[in-house]
Amino acid sequence: MMIKHKRTRYGQILILLLAVLLVGCGSSKKTAHSSNHQPTPVTDLKLSVGHSIDALPLYVAAQQGYFTAHHLNVTLMVQLNASERVSALQKHQVDGAVVGVPELMSANSTKAAGQIVSLTTNYVTIMTINDEVTSLADLNGGRVGVVASSTAAYATTQLLDHAGLTDTVMIQNYANEAELLAALNTGAVTAVSLPDPAASQLRRNGARSIAQTKAGQANTALVINQTMLVHHSDAMRQFMLAYNQAVRWLNSHPNSLDYQMILTKKLGYPATQVSALALPRFQTANAVSVQTIDEMHDWLAQTQPDLKLAPSAAYRSPLLAPKK
């Protein structure tokens, strides 16, 4: 009986030892597996934006943590002048910019400064201080001032064409918004065409809107330099996912007061106008059509025949194009 009892104890000890060894082996395998797991690298992105409603989704994506969740460290740098943003792209000082497509093409270079990944959401408004002008039809025989070769200039041609006023309303080009507003105040033009927030600022000073593009017709765009698109295409797709998350957030939370600090401190909107501001319904990012780019390219070639232009296809990025 004693021998049998000892054998039983030895058997129990042996089982315990085997159990400990098995647990140890499993634990070491887990440790080895964990040590092989590498964290997803963070990609740095520097983007140039202006005072414009089309930059709002970028600020919201940063504020809501969408960029961080997609392993991106995004810096937004404000450059008020569109030509400065295009120049920064050309010099590789930034990885991308939000800029009007006509302004991008007007860089007077046979090489595109960057490629258009997607159009952004913006709008252009034709405004007047003339009490006798209450609609586009009242512009018949008058003049509309625009900044030459700008998003607003292109949008104005579209608005006038749609209203059948192309042959009866003259478009007058100016070098910048200061000259444009001076022309309005002196009566040199009947109306002017401006994007926001310049239109909101003019409205605060007593001007009235007589026509406005739809939110997706202003043809501003998210432009990324080719180096980033070639060498960090996966990161750029993550960037667009974060952008679309911000768009969906904005569309489900459209109260402008929720973004008061961004609108006034980052985008240049007058504080007194924010409560009355109706945010557009923002569009998610999609590949820009060949036709859209071709039409703007042809318009610039016709209106600025001495301008150097890259081939139309050079401005379009295939990043979001449907896979064949």
PDB file of C-alpha atoms in Angstrom:
ATOM      1  CA  MET A   1       0.000   0.000   0.000  1.00  0.00           C
ATOM      2  CA  MET A   2       2.880   2.382   0.784  1.00  0.00           C
ATOM      3  CA  ILE A   3       4.471   1.796  -2.627  1.00  0.00           C
ATOM      4  CA  LYS A   4       1.218   2.475  -4.402  1.00  0.00           C
ATOM      5  CA  HIS A   5       0.752   5.722  -2.451  1.00  0.00           C
ATOM      6  CA  LYS A   6       4.249   6.937  -3.394  1.00  0.00           C
ATOM      7  CA  ARG A   7       3.667   6.157  -7.054  1.00  0.00           C
ATOM      8  CA  THR A   8       0.469   8.196  -6.955  1.00  0.00           C
ATOM      9  CA  ARG A   9       2.286  11.195  -5.455  1.00  0.00           C
ATOM     10  CA  TYR A  10       5.088  10.914  -8.027  1.00  0.00           C
ATOM     11  CA  GLY A  11       2.485  10.828 -10.797  1.00  0.00           C
ATOM     12  CA  GLN A  12       0.788  13.964  -9.483  1.00  0.00           C
ATOM     13  CA  ILE A  13       4.107  15.819  -9.274  1.00  0.00           C
ATOM     14  CA  LEU A  14       4.990  14.788 -12.822  1.00  0.00           C
ATOM     15  CA  ILE A  15       1.654  16.070 -14.132  1.00  0.00           C
ATOM     16  CA  LEU A  16       2.167  19.415 -12.369  1.00  0.00           C
ATOM     17  CA  LEU A  17       5.649  19.780 -13.855  1.00  0.00           C
ATOM     18  CA  LEU A  18       4.355  19.071 -17.349  1.00  0.00           C
ATOM     19  CA  ALA A  19       1.583  21.636 -16.880  1.00  0.00           C
ATOM     20  CA  VAL A  20       4.090  24.298 -15.796  1.00  0.00           C
ATOM     21  CA  LEU A  21       6.305  23.551 -18.797  1.00  0.00           C
ATOM     22  CA  LEU A  22       3.388  23.794 -21.202  1.00  0.00           C
ATOM     23  CA  VAL A  23       2.263  27.136 -19.778  1.00  0.00           C
ATOM     24  CA  GLY A  24       5.814  28.428 -19.995  1.00  0.00           C
ATOM     25  CA  CYS A  25       6.124  27.388 -23.632  1.00  0.00           C
ATOM     26  CA  GLY A  26       2.824  29.038 -24.524  1.00  0.00           C
ATOM     27  CA  SER A  27       3.825  32.216 -22.751  1.00  0.00           C
ATOM     28  CA  SER A  28       7.172  32.376 -24.532  1.00  0.00           C
ATOM     29  CA  LYS A  29       5.446  31.906 -27.901  1.00  0.00           C
ATOM     30  CA  LYS A  30       3.109  34.806 -27.124  1.00  0.00           C
ATOM     31  CA  THR A  31       6.037  36.984 -26.104  1.00  0.00           C
ATOM     32  CA  ALA A  32       7.877  36.167 -29.311  1.00  0.00           C
ATOM     33  CA  HIS A  33       4.776  36.928 -31.359  1.00  0.00           C
ATOM     34  CA  SER A  34       4.218  40.262 -29.568  1.00  0.00           C
ATOM     35  CA  SER A  35       7.797  41.336 -30.091  1.00  0.00           C
ATOM     36  CA  ASN A  36       7.409  40.801 -33.861  1.00  0.00           C
ATOM     37  CA  HIS A  37       4.355  43.100 -34.040  1.00  0.00           C
ATOM     38  CA  GLN A  38       5.452  46.488 -35.368  1.00  0.00           C
ATOM     39  CA  PRO A  39       3.337  49.628 -34.756  1.00  0.00           C
ATOM     40  CA  THR A  40       1.946  51.342 -37.860  1.00  0.00           C
ATOM     41  CA  PRO A  41       4.279  54.217 -38.779  1.00  0.00           C
ATOM     42  CA  VAL A  42       2.902  57.749 -38.637  1.00  0.00           C
ATOM     43  CA  THR A  43       3.064  59.764 -41.873  1.00  0.00           C
ATOM     44  CA  ASP A  44       3.677  63.516 -41.666  1.00  0.00           C
ATOM     45  CA  LEU A  45       1.660  65.730 -44.024  1.00  0.00           C
ATOM     46  CA  LYS A  46       1.912  69.490 -44.436  1.00  0.00           C
ATOM     47  CA  LEU A  47      -0.959  71.178 -46.270  1.00  0.00           C
ATOM     48  CA  SER A  48      -1.438  74.791 -47.315  1.00  0.00           C
ATOM     49  CA  VAL A  49      -4.950  76.218 -47.011  1.00  0.00           C
ATOM     50  CA  GLY A  50      -6.547  79.634 -47.384  1.00  0.00           C
ATOM     51  CA  HIS A  51      -9.428  81.461 -45.757  1.00  0.00           C
ATOM     52  CA  SER A  52     -12.130  79.374 -47.363  1.00  0.00           C
ATOM     53  CA  ILE A  53     -15.011  77.112 -46.374  1.00  0.00           C
ATOM     54  CA  ASP A  54     -13.461  74.230 -48.357  1.00  0.00           C
ATOM     55  CA  ALA A  55     -10.765  73.873 -45.662  1.00  0.00           C
ATOM     56  CA  LEU A  56     -13.309  73.279 -42.870  1.00  0.00           C
ATOM     57  CA  PRO A  57     -13.353  69.446 -43.239  1.00  0.00           C
ATOM     58  CA  LEU A  58      -9.570  69.395 -42.712  1.00  0.00           C
ATOM     59  CA  TYR A  59      -9.808  71.320 -39.448  1.00  0.00           C
ATOM     60  CA  VAL A  60     -12.696  69.116 -38.302  1.00  0.00           C
ATOM     61  CA  ALA A  61     -10.726  65.950 -39.159  1.00  0.00           C
ATOM     62  CA  ALA A  62      -7.894  67.213 -36.971  1.00  0.00           C
ATOM     63  CA  GLN A  63     -10.232  68.302 -34.166  1.00  0.00           C
ATOM     64  CA  GLN A  64     -12.147  65.015 -34.110  1.00  0.00           C
ATOM     65  CA  GLY A  65      -8.959  62.915 -34.135  1.00  0.00           C
ATOM     66  CA  TYR A  66      -9.626  61.303 -37.509  1.00  0.00           C
ATOM     67  CA  PHE A  67      -6.136  62.012 -38.825  1.00  0.00           C
ATOM     68  CA  THR A  68      -4.549  60.541 -35.701  1.00  0.00           C
ATOM     69  CA  ALA A  69      -6.731  57.427 -35.940  1.00  0.00           C
ATOM     70  CA  HIS A  70      -5.422  56.901 -39.484  1.00  0.00           C
ATOM     71  CA  HIS A  71      -1.779  57.271 -38.384  1.00  0.00           C
ATOM     72  CA  LEU A  72      -1.326  60.740 -39.842  1.00  0.00           C
ATOM     73  CA  ASN A  73       0.296  63.829 -38.397  1.00  0.00           C
ATOM     74  CA  VAL A  74      -1.253  66.677 -40.407  1.00  0.00           C
ATOM     75  CA  THR A  75      -0.103  70.292 -40.227  1.00  0.00           C
ATOM     76  CA  LEU A  76      -2.343  72.966 -41.768  1.00  0.00           C
ATOM     77  CA  MET A  77      -0.499  76.104 -42.862  1.00  0.00           C
ATOM     78  CA  VAL A  78      -2.508  79.205 -43.813  1.00  0.00           C
ATOM     79  CA  GLN A  79      -1.479  81.051 -46.985  1.00  0.00           C
ATOM     80  CA  LEU A  80      -4.117  83.572 -48.007  1.00  0.00           C
ATOM     81  CA  ASN A  81      -3.013  84.011 -51.599  1.00  0.00           C
ATOM     82  CA  ALA A  82      -3.720  81.118 -53.974  1.00  0.00           C
ATOM     83  CA  SER A  83      -0.534  81.837 -55.909  1.00  0.00           C
ATOM     84  CA  GLU A  84       1.468  81.382 -52.686  1.00  0.00           C
ATOM     85  CA  ARG A  85      -0.090  77.959 -52.175  1.00  0.00           C
ATOM     86  CA  VAL A  86       0.713  76.903 -55.730  1.00  0.00           C
ATOM     87  CA  SER A  87       4.263  78.226 -55.357  1.00  0.00           C
ATOM     88  CA  ALA A  88       4.691  76.249 -52.121  1.00  0.00           C
ATOM     89  CA  LEU A  89       3.635  73.121 -54.016  1.00  0.00           C
ATOM     90  CA  GLN A  90       6.090  73.816 -56.821  1.00  0.00           C
ATOM     91  CA  LYS A  91       8.951  74.296 -54.356  1.00  0.00           C
ATOM     92  CA  HIS A  92       7.967  71.173 -52.351  1.00  0.00           C
ATOM     93  CA  GLN A  93       7.520  73.302 -49.228  1.00  0.00           C
ATOM     94  CA  VAL A  94       4.199  71.547 -48.633  1.00  0.00           C
ATOM     95  CA  ASP A  95       2.823  68.124 -49.502  1.00  0.00           C
ATOM     96  CA  GLY A  96      -0.513  69.446 -50.670  1.00  0.00           C
ATOM     97  CA  ALA A  97      -2.878  72.392 -50.811  1.00  0.00           C
ATOM     98  CA  VAL A  98      -6.508  73.350 -51.113  1.00  0.00           C
ATOM     99  CA  VAL A  99      -6.610  75.654 -54.118  1.00  0.00           C
ATOM    100  CA  GLY A 100      -8.764  76.566 -57.088  1.00  0.00           C
ATOM    101  CA  VAL A 101      -8.171  74.499 -60.201  1.00  0.00           C
ATOM    102  CA  PRO A 102      -7.794  77.587 -62.462  1.00  0.00           C
ATOM    103  CA  GLU A 103      -5.231  79.021 -60.014  1.00  0.00           C
ATOM    104  CA  LEU A 104      -3.331  75.717 -60.066  1.00  0.00           C
ATOM    105  CA  MET A 105      -3.237  75.701 -63.849  1.00  0.00           C
ATOM    106  CA  SER A 106      -2.301  79.397 -63.967  1.00  0.00           C
ATOM    107  CA  ALA A 107       1.151  78.705 -62.511  1.00  0.00           C
ATOM    108  CA  ASN A 108       2.538  79.424 -66.009  1.00  0.00           C
ATOM    109  CA  SER A 109       4.473  76.179 -66.179  1.00  0.00           C
ATOM    110  CA  THR A 110       4.440  73.202 -68.502  1.00  0.00           C
ATOM    111  CA  LYS A 111       4.813  70.971 -65.439  1.00  0.00           C
ATOM    112  CA  ALA A 112       1.873  70.553 -63.053  1.00  0.00           C
ATOM    113  CA  ALA A 113       2.633  71.781 -59.513  1.00  0.00           C
ATOM    114  CA  GLY A 114       0.550  68.908 -58.141  1.00  0.00           C
ATOM    115  CA  GLN A 115      -2.287  66.578 -59.015  1.00  0.00           C
ATOM    116  CA  ILE A 116      -5.965  66.988 -58.205  1.00  0.00           C
ATOM    117  CA  VAL A 117      -7.081  64.144 -55.955  1.00  0.00           C
ATOM    118  CA  SER A 118     -10.614  65.445 -55.447  1.00  0.00           C
ATOM    119  CA  LEU A 119     -12.700  68.574 -55.797  1.00  0.00           C
ATOM    120  CA  THR A 120     -13.641  70.248 -52.524  1.00  0.00           C
ATOM    121  CA  THR A 121     -16.838  72.014 -51.443  1.00  0.00           C
ATOM    122  CA  ASN A 122     -16.994  75.751 -51.987  1.00  0.00           C
ATOM    123  CA  TYR A 123     -19.192  78.317 -53.691  1.00  0.00           C
ATOM    124  CA  VAL A 124     -18.906  81.594 -55.572  1.00  0.00           C
ATOM    125  CA  THR A 125     -21.369  84.491 -55.245  1.00  0.00           C
ATOM    126  CA  ILE A 126     -22.118  87.383 -57.600  1.00  0.00           C
ATOM    127  CA  MET A 127     -22.814  90.466 -55.473  1.00  0.00           C
ATOM    128  CA  THR A 128     -23.831  94.082 -56.018  1.00  0.00           C
ATOM    129  CA  ILE A 129     -24.439  97.340 -54.138  1.00  0.00           C
ATOM    130  CA  ASN A 130     -26.562  98.746 -56.968  1.00  0.00           C
ATOM    131  CA  ASP A 131     -30.165  99.119 -55.759  1.00  0.00           C
ATOM    132  CA  GLU A 132     -31.496  98.684 -59.287  1.00  0.00           C
ATOM    133  CA  VAL A 133     -29.946  95.217 -59.640  1.00  0.00           C
ATOM    134  CA  THR A 134     -31.871  92.432 -57.911  1.00  0.00           C
ATOM    135  CA  SER A 135     -31.216  89.459 -60.202  1.00  0.00           C
ATOM    136  CA  LEU A 136     -28.812  88.219 -62.847  1.00  0.00           C
ATOM    137  CA  ALA A 137     -31.181  89.418 -65.570  1.00  0.00           C
ATOM    138  CA  ASP A 138     -30.676  93.003 -64.329  1.00  0.00           C
ATOM    139  CA  LEU A 139     -26.982  92.726 -65.253  1.00  0.00           C
ATOM    140  CA  ASN A 140     -27.907  92.807 -68.943  1.00  0.00           C
ATOM    141  CA  GLY A 141     -25.595  95.348 -70.551  1.00  0.00           C
ATOM    142  CA  GLY A 142     -23.523  95.734 -67.388  1.00  0.00           C
ATOM    143  CA  ARG A 143     -20.141  94.536 -66.140  1.00  0.00           C
ATOM    144  CA  VAL A 144     -19.152  91.891 -63.604  1.00  0.00           C
ATOM    145  CA  GLY A 145     -15.727  92.234 -62.004  1.00  0.00           C
ATOM    146  CA  VAL A 146     -13.613  89.149 -61.301  1.00  0.00           C
ATOM    147  CA  VAL A 147     -10.053  88.342 -60.306  1.00  0.00           C
ATOM    148  CA  ALA A 148      -8.401  87.232 -63.553  1.00  0.00           C
ATOM    149  CA  SER A 149      -7.954  83.487 -64.162  1.00  0.00           C
ATOM    150  CA  SER A 150      -9.536  82.639 -60.813  1.00  0.00           C
ATOM    151  CA  THR A 151     -12.049  80.091 -59.597  1.00  0.00           C
ATOM    152  CA  ALA A 152     -14.558  82.944 -59.286  1.00  0.00           C
ATOM    153  CA  ALA A 153     -13.902  84.044 -62.877  1.00  0.00           C
ATOM    154  CA  TYR A 154     -14.553  80.546 -64.227  1.00  0.00           C
ATOM    155  CA  ALA A 155     -17.663  80.136 -62.066  1.00  0.00           C
ATOM    156  CA  THR A 156     -18.981  83.495 -63.311  1.00  0.00           C
ATOM    157  CA  THR A 157     -18.732  82.380 -66.941  1.00  0.00           C
ATOM    158  CA  GLN A 158     -20.756  79.293 -66.009  1.00  0.00           C
ATOM    159  CA  LEU A 159     -23.443  81.317 -64.194  1.00  0.00           C
ATOM    160  CA  LEU A 160     -23.778  83.835 -67.023  1.00  0.00           C
ATOM    161  CA  ASP A 161     -23.854  81.092 -69.660  1.00  0.00           C
ATOM    162  CA  HIS A 162     -26.599  79.238 -67.787  1.00  0.00           C
ATOM    163  CA  ALA A 163     -28.615  82.477 -67.615  1.00  0.00           C
ATOM    164  CA  GLY A 164     -28.111  83.187 -71.317  1.00  0.00           C
ATOM    165  CA  LEU A 165     -26.161  86.375 -70.593  1.00  0.00           C
ATOM    166  CA  THR A 166     -22.767  85.485 -72.030  1.00  0.00           C
ATOM    167  CA  ASP A 167     -23.102  87.901 -74.962  1.00  0.00           C
ATOM    168  CA  THR A 168     -24.728  90.782 -73.058  1.00  0.00           C
ATOM    169  CA  VAL A 169     -22.739  90.993 -69.822  1.00  0.00           C
ATOM    170  CA  MET A 170     -19.067  91.920 -69.915  1.00  0.00           C
ATOM    171  CA  ILE A 171     -16.595  90.241 -67.543  1.00  0.00           C
ATOM    172  CA  GLN A 172     -13.961  92.699 -66.340  1.00  0.00           C
ATOM    173  CA  ASN A 173     -10.688  91.241 -65.030  1.00  0.00           C
ATOM    174  CA  TYR A 174      -8.765  92.644 -62.058  1.00  0.00           C
ATOM    175  CA  ALA A 175      -5.442  91.660 -60.533  1.00  0.00           C
ATOM    176  CA  ASN A 176      -6.688  91.113 -56.967  1.00  0.00           C
ATOM    177  CA  GLU A 177      -9.673  91.453 -54.637  1.00  0.00           C
ATOM    178  CA  ALA A 178      -8.646  94.932 -53.445  1.00  0.00           C
ATOM    179  CA  GLU A 179      -8.859  96.305 -57.001  1.00  0.00           C
ATOM    180  CA  LEU A 180     -12.076  94.365 -57.541  1.00  0.00           C
ATOM    181  CA  LEU A 181     -13.801  95.901 -54.509  1.00  0.00           C
ATOM    182  CA  ALA A 182     -12.547  99.370 -55.409  1.00  0.00           C
ATOM    183  CA  ALA A 183     -14.152  98.986 -58.839  1.00  0.00           C
ATOM    184  CA  LEU A 184     -17.459  98.027 -57.216  1.00  0.00           C
ATOM    185  CA  ASN A 185     -17.388 101.006 -54.864  1.00  0.00           C
ATOM    186  CA  THR A 186     -16.663 103.480 -57.681  1.00  0.00           C
ATOM    187  CA  GLY A 187     -19.314 102.020 -59.977  1.00  0.00           C
ATOM    188  CA  ALA A 188     -16.794 100.839 -62.569  1.00  0.00           C
ATOM    189  CA  VAL A 189     -18.569  97.458 -62.450  1.00  0.00           C
ATOM    190  CA  THR A 190     -22.191  96.611 -61.712  1.00  0.00           C
ATOM    191  CA  ALA A 191     -21.354  93.538 -59.639  1.00  0.00           C
ATOM    192  CA  VAL A 192     -18.427  91.418 -58.491  1.00  0.00           C
ATOM    193  CA  SER A 193     -17.886  87.696 -58.133  1.00  0.00           C
ATOM    194  CA  LEU A 194     -16.274  86.353 -54.946  1.00  0.00           C
ATOM    195  CA  PRO A 195     -15.809  83.115 -53.005  1.00  0.00           C
ATOM    196  CA  ASP A 196     -16.439  82.907 -49.264  1.00  0.00           C
ATOM    197  CA  PRO A 197     -15.485  84.334 -46.777  1.00  0.00           C
ATOM    198  CA  ALA A 198     -14.870  87.442 -48.925  1.00  0.00           C
ATOM    199  CA  ALA A 199     -18.535  87.293 -50.010  1.00  0.00           C
ATOM    200  CA  SER A 200     -19.675  87.117 -46.366  1.00  0.00           C
ATOM    201  CA  GLN A 201     -17.501  90.108 -45.480  1.00  0.00           C
ATOM    202  CA  LEU A 202     -18.935  92.107 -48.390  1.00  0.00           C
ATOM    203  CA  ARG A 203     -22.466  91.113 -47.357  1.00  0.00           C
ATOM    204  CA  ARG A 204     -21.739  92.451 -43.854  1.00  0.00           C
ATOM    205  CA  ASN A 205     -20.911  95.802 -45.498  1.00  0.00           C
ATOM    206  CA  GLY A 206     -24.290  96.007 -47.222  1.00  0.00           C
ATOM    207  CA  ALA A 207     -23.839  94.163 -50.535  1.00  0.00           C
ATOM    208  CA  ARG A 208     -26.503  91.756 -51.792  1.00  0.00           C
ATOM    209  CA  SER A 209     -26.238  88.365 -53.475  1.00  0.00           C
ATOM    210  CA  ILE A 210     -27.865  88.017 -56.886  1.00  0.00           C
ATOM    211  CA  ALA A 211     -26.526  84.592 -57.916  1.00  0.00           C
ATOM    212  CA  GLN A 212     -24.523  81.771 -56.419  1.00  0.00           C
ATOM    213  CA  THR A 213     -23.020  78.516 -57.630  1.00  0.00           C
ATOM    214  CA  LYS A 214     -24.009  75.247 -56.052  1.00  0.00           C
ATOM    215  CA  ALA A 215     -21.547  74.012 -53.440  1.00  0.00           C
ATOM    216  CA  GLY A 216     -19.797  71.611 -55.807  1.00  0.00           C
ATOM    217  CA  GLN A 217     -19.511  73.967 -58.785  1.00  0.00           C
ATOM    218  CA  ALA A 218     -16.777  76.337 -57.592  1.00  0.00           C
ATOM    219  CA  ASN A 219     -14.003  73.948 -58.675  1.00  0.00           C
ATOM    220  CA  THR A 220     -11.608  74.243 -55.790  1.00  0.00           C
ATOM    221  CA  ALA A 221      -9.598  71.112 -55.148  1.00  0.00           C
ATOM    222  CA  LEU A 222      -7.391  69.091 -52.872  1.00  0.00           C
ATOM    223  CA  VAL A 223      -4.058  69.005 -54.702  1.00  0.00           C
ATOM    224  CA  ILE A 224      -1.178  66.728 -53.655  1.00  0.00           C
ATOM    225  CA  ASN A 225       2.363  66.742 -55.013  1.00  0.00           C
ATOM    226  CA  GLN A 226       3.417  63.778 -57.115  1.00  0.00           C
ATOM    227  CA  THR A 227       6.179  62.656 -54.747  1.00  0.00           C
ATOM    228  CA  MET A 228       3.696  62.094 -51.933  1.00  0.00           C
ATOM    229  CA  LEU A 229       1.240  60.339 -54.244  1.00  0.00           C
ATOM    230  CA  VAL A 230       3.898  57.965 -55.606  1.00  0.00           C
ATOM    231  CA  HIS A 231       5.791  57.120 -52.427  1.00  0.00           C
ATOM    232  CA  HIS A 232       2.989  57.352 -49.843  1.00  0.00           C
ATOM    233  CA  SER A 233      -0.111  56.301 -51.760  1.00  0.00           C
ATOM    234  CA  ASP A 234      -1.419  54.140 -48.881  1.00  0.00           C
ATOM    235  CA  ALA A 235      -1.067  57.034 -46.441  1.00  0.00           C
ATOM    236  CA  MET A 236      -2.898  59.313 -48.879  1.00  0.00           C
ATOM    237  CA  ARG A 237      -5.780  56.847 -49.091  1.00  0.00           C
ATOM    238  CA  GLN A 238      -5.926  56.907 -45.292  1.00  0.00           C
ATOM    239  CA  PHE A 239      -5.934  60.696 -45.481  1.00  0.00           C
ATOM    240  CA  MET A 240      -8.945  60.638 -47.791  1.00  0.00           C
ATOM    241  CA  LEU A 241     -10.773  58.234 -45.460  1.00  0.00           C
ATOM    242  CA  ALA A 242     -10.211  60.683 -42.593  1.00  0.00           C
ATOM    243  CA  TYR A 243     -11.375  63.560 -44.807  1.00  0.00           C
ATOM    244  CA  ASN A 244     -14.585  61.709 -45.664  1.00  0.00           C
ATOM    245  CA  GLN A 245     -15.210  60.994 -41.975  1.00  0.00           C
ATOM    246  CA  ALA A 246     -15.016  64.732 -41.317  1.00  0.00           C
ATOM    247  CA  VAL A 247     -17.414  65.434 -44.204  1.00  0.00           C
ATOM    248  CA  ARG A 248     -19.952  62.992 -42.781  1.00  0.00           C
ATOM    249  CA  TRP A 249     -19.556  64.574 -39.331  1.00  0.00           C
ATOM    250  CA  LEU A 250     -20.149  68.062 -40.756  1.00  0.00           C
ATOM    251  CA  ASN A 251     -23.216  66.967 -42.687  1.00  0.00           C
ATOM    252  CA  SER A 252     -24.724  65.379 -39.587  1.00  0.00           C
ATOM    253  CA  HIS A 253     -23.794  68.392 -37.396  1.00  0.00           C
ATOM    254  CA  PRO A 254     -24.486  71.387 -39.699  1.00  0.00           C
ATOM    255  CA  ASN A 255     -24.860  74.109 -37.044  1.00  0.00           C
ATOM    256  CA  SER A 256     -22.241  76.744 -37.898  1.00  0.00           C
ATOM    257  CA  LEU A 257     -21.961  77.774 -34.230  1.00  0.00           C
ATOM    258  CA  ASP A 258     -20.392  74.359 -33.501  1.00  0.00           C
ATOM    259  CA  TYR A 259     -17.395  75.494 -35.564  1.00  0.00           C
ATOM    260  CA  GLN A 260     -17.310  79.162 -34.523  1.00  0.00           C
ATOM    261  CA  MET A 261     -13.672  79.117 -33.419  1.00  0.00           C
ATOM    262  CA  ILE A 262     -12.516  77.475 -36.658  1.00  0.00           C
ATOM    263  CA  LEU A 263     -14.624  79.734 -38.864  1.00  0.00           C
ATOM    264  CA  THR A 264     -13.486  82.972 -37.222  1.00  0.00           C
ATOM    265  CA  LYS A 265      -9.924  82.170 -36.129  1.00  0.00           C
ATOM    266  CA  LYS A 266      -8.821  79.881 -38.969  1.00  0.00           C
ATOM    267  CA  LEU A 267     -11.027  80.671 -41.964  1.00  0.00           C
ATOM    268  CA  GLY A 268     -11.486  84.433 -41.669  1.00  0.00           C
ATOM    269  CA  TYR A 269     -15.270  84.642 -41.275  1.00  0.00           C
ATOM    270  CA  PRO A 270     -16.660  87.733 -39.517  1.00  0.00           C
ATOM    271  CA  ALA A 271     -17.771  86.762 -36.001  1.00  0.00           C
ATOM    272  CA  THR A 272     -21.054  88.629 -36.500  1.00  0.00           C
ATOM    273  CA  GLN A 273     -21.898  86.476 -39.537  1.00  0.00           C
ATOM    274  CA  VAL A 274     -21.294  83.009 -38.104  1.00  0.00           C
ATOM    275  CA  SER A 275     -24.711  82.524 -36.503  1.00  0.00           C
ATOM    276  CA  ALA A 276     -26.425  83.352 -39.814  1.00  0.00           C
ATOM    277  CA  LEU A 277     -24.049  81.252 -41.917  1.00  0.00           C
ATOM    278  CA  ALA A 278     -25.672  78.232 -43.554  1.00  0.00           C
ATOM    279  CA  LEU A 279     -23.001  75.601 -44.076  1.00  0.00           C
ATOM    280  CA  PRO A 280     -23.114  73.835 -47.452  1.00  0.00           C
ATOM    281  CA  ARG A 281     -23.682  70.116 -47.654  1.00  0.00           C
ATOM    282  CA  PHE A 282     -20.115  68.945 -48.057  1.00  0.00           C
ATOM    283  CA  GLN A 283     -19.278  66.370 -50.702  1.00  0.00           C
ATOM    284  CA  THR A 284     -17.156  63.330 -49.970  1.00  0.00           C
ATOM    285  CA  ALA A 285     -13.934  62.972 -51.923  1.00  0.00           C
ATOM    286  CA  ASN A 286     -14.228  61.457 -55.379  1.00  0.00           C
ATOM    287  CA  ALA A 287     -11.957  61.325 -58.389  1.00  0.00           C
ATOM    288  CA  VAL A 288     -12.432  64.414 -60.534  1.00  0.00           C
ATOM    289  CA  SER A 289     -13.714  63.689 -64.021  1.00  0.00           C
ATOM    290  CA  VAL A 290     -11.579  64.083 -67.123  1.00  0.00           C
ATOM    291  CA  GLN A 291     -14.268  66.328 -68.624  1.00  0.00           C
ATOM    292  CA  THR A 292     -14.203  68.740 -65.668  1.00  0.00           C
ATOM    293  CA  ILE A 293     -10.453  69.260 -65.925  1.00  0.00           C
ATOM    294  CA  ASP A 294     -10.523  69.452 -69.727  1.00  0.00           C
ATOM    295  CA  GLU A 295     -13.183  72.191 -69.652  1.00  0.00           C
ATOM    296  CA  MET A 296     -11.215  74.368 -67.227  1.00  0.00           C
ATOM    297  CA  HIS A 297      -8.015  73.717 -69.155  1.00  0.00           C
ATOM    298  CA  ASP A 298      -9.686  74.781 -72.433  1.00  0.00           C
ATOM    299  CA  TRP A 299     -11.186  77.900 -70.794  1.00  0.00           C
ATOM    300  CA  LEU A 300      -7.781  79.043 -69.560  1.00  0.00           C
ATOM    301  CA  ALA A 301      -6.174  78.345 -72.932  1.00  0.00           C
ATOM    302  CA  GLN A 302      -8.825  80.513 -74.614  1.00  0.00           C
ATOM    303  CA  THR A 303      -8.826  83.382 -72.098  1.00  0.00           C
ATOM    304  CA  GLN A 304      -5.041  83.400 -71.517  1.00  0.00           C
ATOM    305  CA  PRO A 305      -3.498  82.290 -74.840  1.00  0.00           C
ATOM    306  CA  ASP A 306       0.047  83.199 -73.738  1.00  0.00           C
ATOM    307  CA  LEU A 307      -0.176  81.110 -70.564  1.00  0.00           C
ATOM    308  CA  LYS A 308       2.039  78.028 -70.342  1.00  0.00           C
ATOM    309  CA  LEU A 309      -0.042  74.994 -69.439  1.00  0.00           C
ATOM    310  CA  ALA A 310       0.809  71.391 -68.682  1.00  0.00           C
ATOM    311  CA  PRO A 311      -1.230  68.785 -70.574  1.00  0.00           C
ATOM    312  CA  SER A 312      -4.704  68.459 -69.096  1.00  0.00           C
ATOM    313  CA  ALA A 313      -4.108  64.855 -67.970  1.00  0.00           C
ATOM    314  CA  ALA A 314      -1.082  65.915 -65.897  1.00  0.00           C
ATOM    315  CA  TYR A 315      -3.329  67.664 -63.377  1.00  0.00           C
ATOM    316  CA  ARG A 316      -5.496  64.629 -62.576  1.00  0.00           C
ATOM    317  CA  SER A 317      -4.535  62.070 -59.946  1.00  0.00           C
ATOM    318  CA  PRO A 318      -5.790  58.480 -60.357  1.00  0.00           C
ATOM    319  CA  LEU A 319      -5.658  57.887 -56.572  1.00  0.00           C
ATOM    320  CA  LEU A 320      -9.453  57.709 -56.125  1.00  0.00           C
ATOM    321  CA  ALA A 321     -10.290  56.489 -59.629  1.00  0.00           C
ATOM    322  CA  PRO A 322     -12.278  53.217 -59.708  1.00  0.00           C
ATOM    323  CA  LYS A 323     -10.059  50.217 -60.285  1.00  0.00           C
ATOM    324  CA  LYS A 324     -10.612  48.559 -63.657  1.00  0.00           C
TER     325      LYS A 324
END
